[in-house]
Amino acid sequence: MTKQFWEGRKVFVTGATGLLGGWLTAELLARGADVVALVRDRQLHCMFHRDGLDQRVTTVQGTIEDGDAMRRILAEYEIQSVFHLAAQTLVGVAKKDPVGTLRANVAGTWTLLEAARQVGGAQLILASSDKAYGAAPELPYRETHPLRGEYPYDVSKSCADLIGRMYALTYGVPVAITRCGNLFGGGDLNFSRTIPGVIRATLAGERFEIRSDGHFVRDFLYVEDAVDAYLQLAERLAGTPSLCGEAFNFSLGQPQTVLQIVDRVLGLMARTDLEPRILNQASSEIREQYLCADLAVERLGWRPRIGLDEGLRRTIDWYAQHLGGAAGR
């Protein structure tokens, strides 16, 4: 990756207050980009506000479903690159509110892409997910596998992914798609997720509760490696038109059961005495999901730099330093 590419480049980030959005915005600023960030709700304790990133970017309050606002932002700020990260990302919330999830994840995606088609000039990186693949007869997922989500969140990502491909192949909108597993790192305040949840519980001296039977298998990728993936794909898309409409898996390549990842965290925190409680209450979720990232290695030259334990150490350190009143119990 080259710092020169991003120097002065006009970049629009949706979902800037999320885990990936905060880290990506910080790196874009470090590389000299001129960032416009879309913020739906002001979350004072997220990385975006807590680290003062909001003071260093142009912040626009609004929603991704507002087509007039999307057209205005793309045109007024002469946006060159878009990172579309805004989404309703919680599986449990999606099950309770499928319409709201589809509105945010599907309608929001087509609204932004239609604005990009009408205004022109912007290249887009669209955040899909390993969940877009749904249940597959064989693993790991490869980019050639069909997208066949079944549950609300999974379907929303399958649809958004395909809509991105449609705009690329039908209208020539320069879109490339990322499919990552579970991202983790400091700054994730969604404590229903396994890694931030177990770290918070352990710091409080409490046993973590695993919703499933502990044997669901997932892919994990440290957030700084994900940032590298997004930036590298965006740079390549700018210089390689043949990537338009392509999707890439990004993965550490070390699938773990939920129980394994919890045990790793407990070991790194020297609190193996806090044995987790197994609730066995999970439903509407796929038991095994993990990705093959060979295509990203071959075509983009991307590789993860940070191993699982090192990423967990960095994450634990972040929460130990930052977990306070608003983020604590």
Short mmCIF file of N, CA and C in Angstrom, two decimals, residues 26 54 160 166 196 211 217 219 222 226 241 252 261 265 268 281 313 316:
data_model
loop_
_atom_site.label_atom_id
_atom_site.label_comp_id
_atom_site.label_asym_id
_atom_site.label_seq_id
_atom_site.Cartn_x
_atom_site.Cartn_y
_atom_site.Cartn_z
N ALA A 26 -9.15 6.33 11.18
CA ALA A 26 -7.87 6.74 11.76
C ALA A 26 -6.72 6.51 10.78
N ASP A 54 -13.77 12.61 15.08
CA ASP A 54 -14.86 13.46 14.58
C ASP A 54 -14.42 14.91 14.40
N ALA A 160 -27.33 -7.56 -0.23
CA ALA A 160 -26.47 -6.39 -0.43
C ALA A 160 -25.28 -6.72 -1.32
N MET A 166 -24.55 -6.34 -9.07
CA MET A 166 -25.46 -5.87 -10.12
C MET A 166 -25.07 -4.48 -10.61
N PRO A 196 -15.29 -9.10 22.85
CA PRO A 196 -15.44 -8.01 23.83
C PRO A 196 -16.24 -8.44 25.05
N ARG A 211 -23.80 -18.12 24.61
CA ARG A 211 -25.20 -18.34 24.22
C ARG A 211 -25.42 -19.72 23.61
N VAL A 217 -18.39 -22.89 15.07
CA VAL A 217 -17.06 -22.56 14.54
C VAL A 217 -17.13 -21.25 13.76
N ASP A 219 -14.68 -17.75 12.02
CA ASP A 219 -13.43 -17.14 11.58
C ASP A 219 -13.25 -15.83 12.34
N TYR A 222 -8.23 -9.86 13.02
CA TYR A 222 -7.93 -8.65 13.79
C TYR A 222 -8.20 -7.41 12.94
N ALA A 226 -7.91 -6.16 8.81
CA ALA A 226 -9.07 -5.83 7.98
C ALA A 226 -8.90 -4.45 7.34
N PRO A 241 -9.45 -1.95 -13.48
CA PRO A 241 -10.89 -1.98 -13.74
C PRO A 241 -11.48 -3.38 -13.77
N LEU A 252 -8.01 -14.88 8.66
CA LEU A 252 -6.76 -15.27 9.31
C LEU A 252 -6.42 -16.72 8.99
N ILE A 261 -12.09 -19.88 21.54
CA ILE A 261 -11.70 -18.46 21.58
C ILE A 261 -11.86 -17.91 22.99
N VAL A 265 -8.80 -16.35 25.41
CA VAL A 265 -8.85 -15.06 26.11
C VAL A 265 -8.60 -15.26 27.60
N LEU A 268 -4.92 -15.89 28.19
CA LEU A 268 -4.10 -14.69 28.04
C LEU A 268 -4.30 -13.71 29.19
N GLN A 281 -28.45 -21.67 24.04
CA GLN A 281 -29.71 -21.03 23.65
C GLN A 281 -29.68 -20.45 22.24
N ARG A 313 -4.14 -10.17 22.47
CA ARG A 313 -3.39 -9.41 23.47
C ARG A 313 -3.62 -7.91 23.29
N ILE A 316 -7.18 -7.11 24.43
CA ILE A 316 -7.28 -7.14 25.89
C ILE A 316 -6.65 -5.88 26.49
#
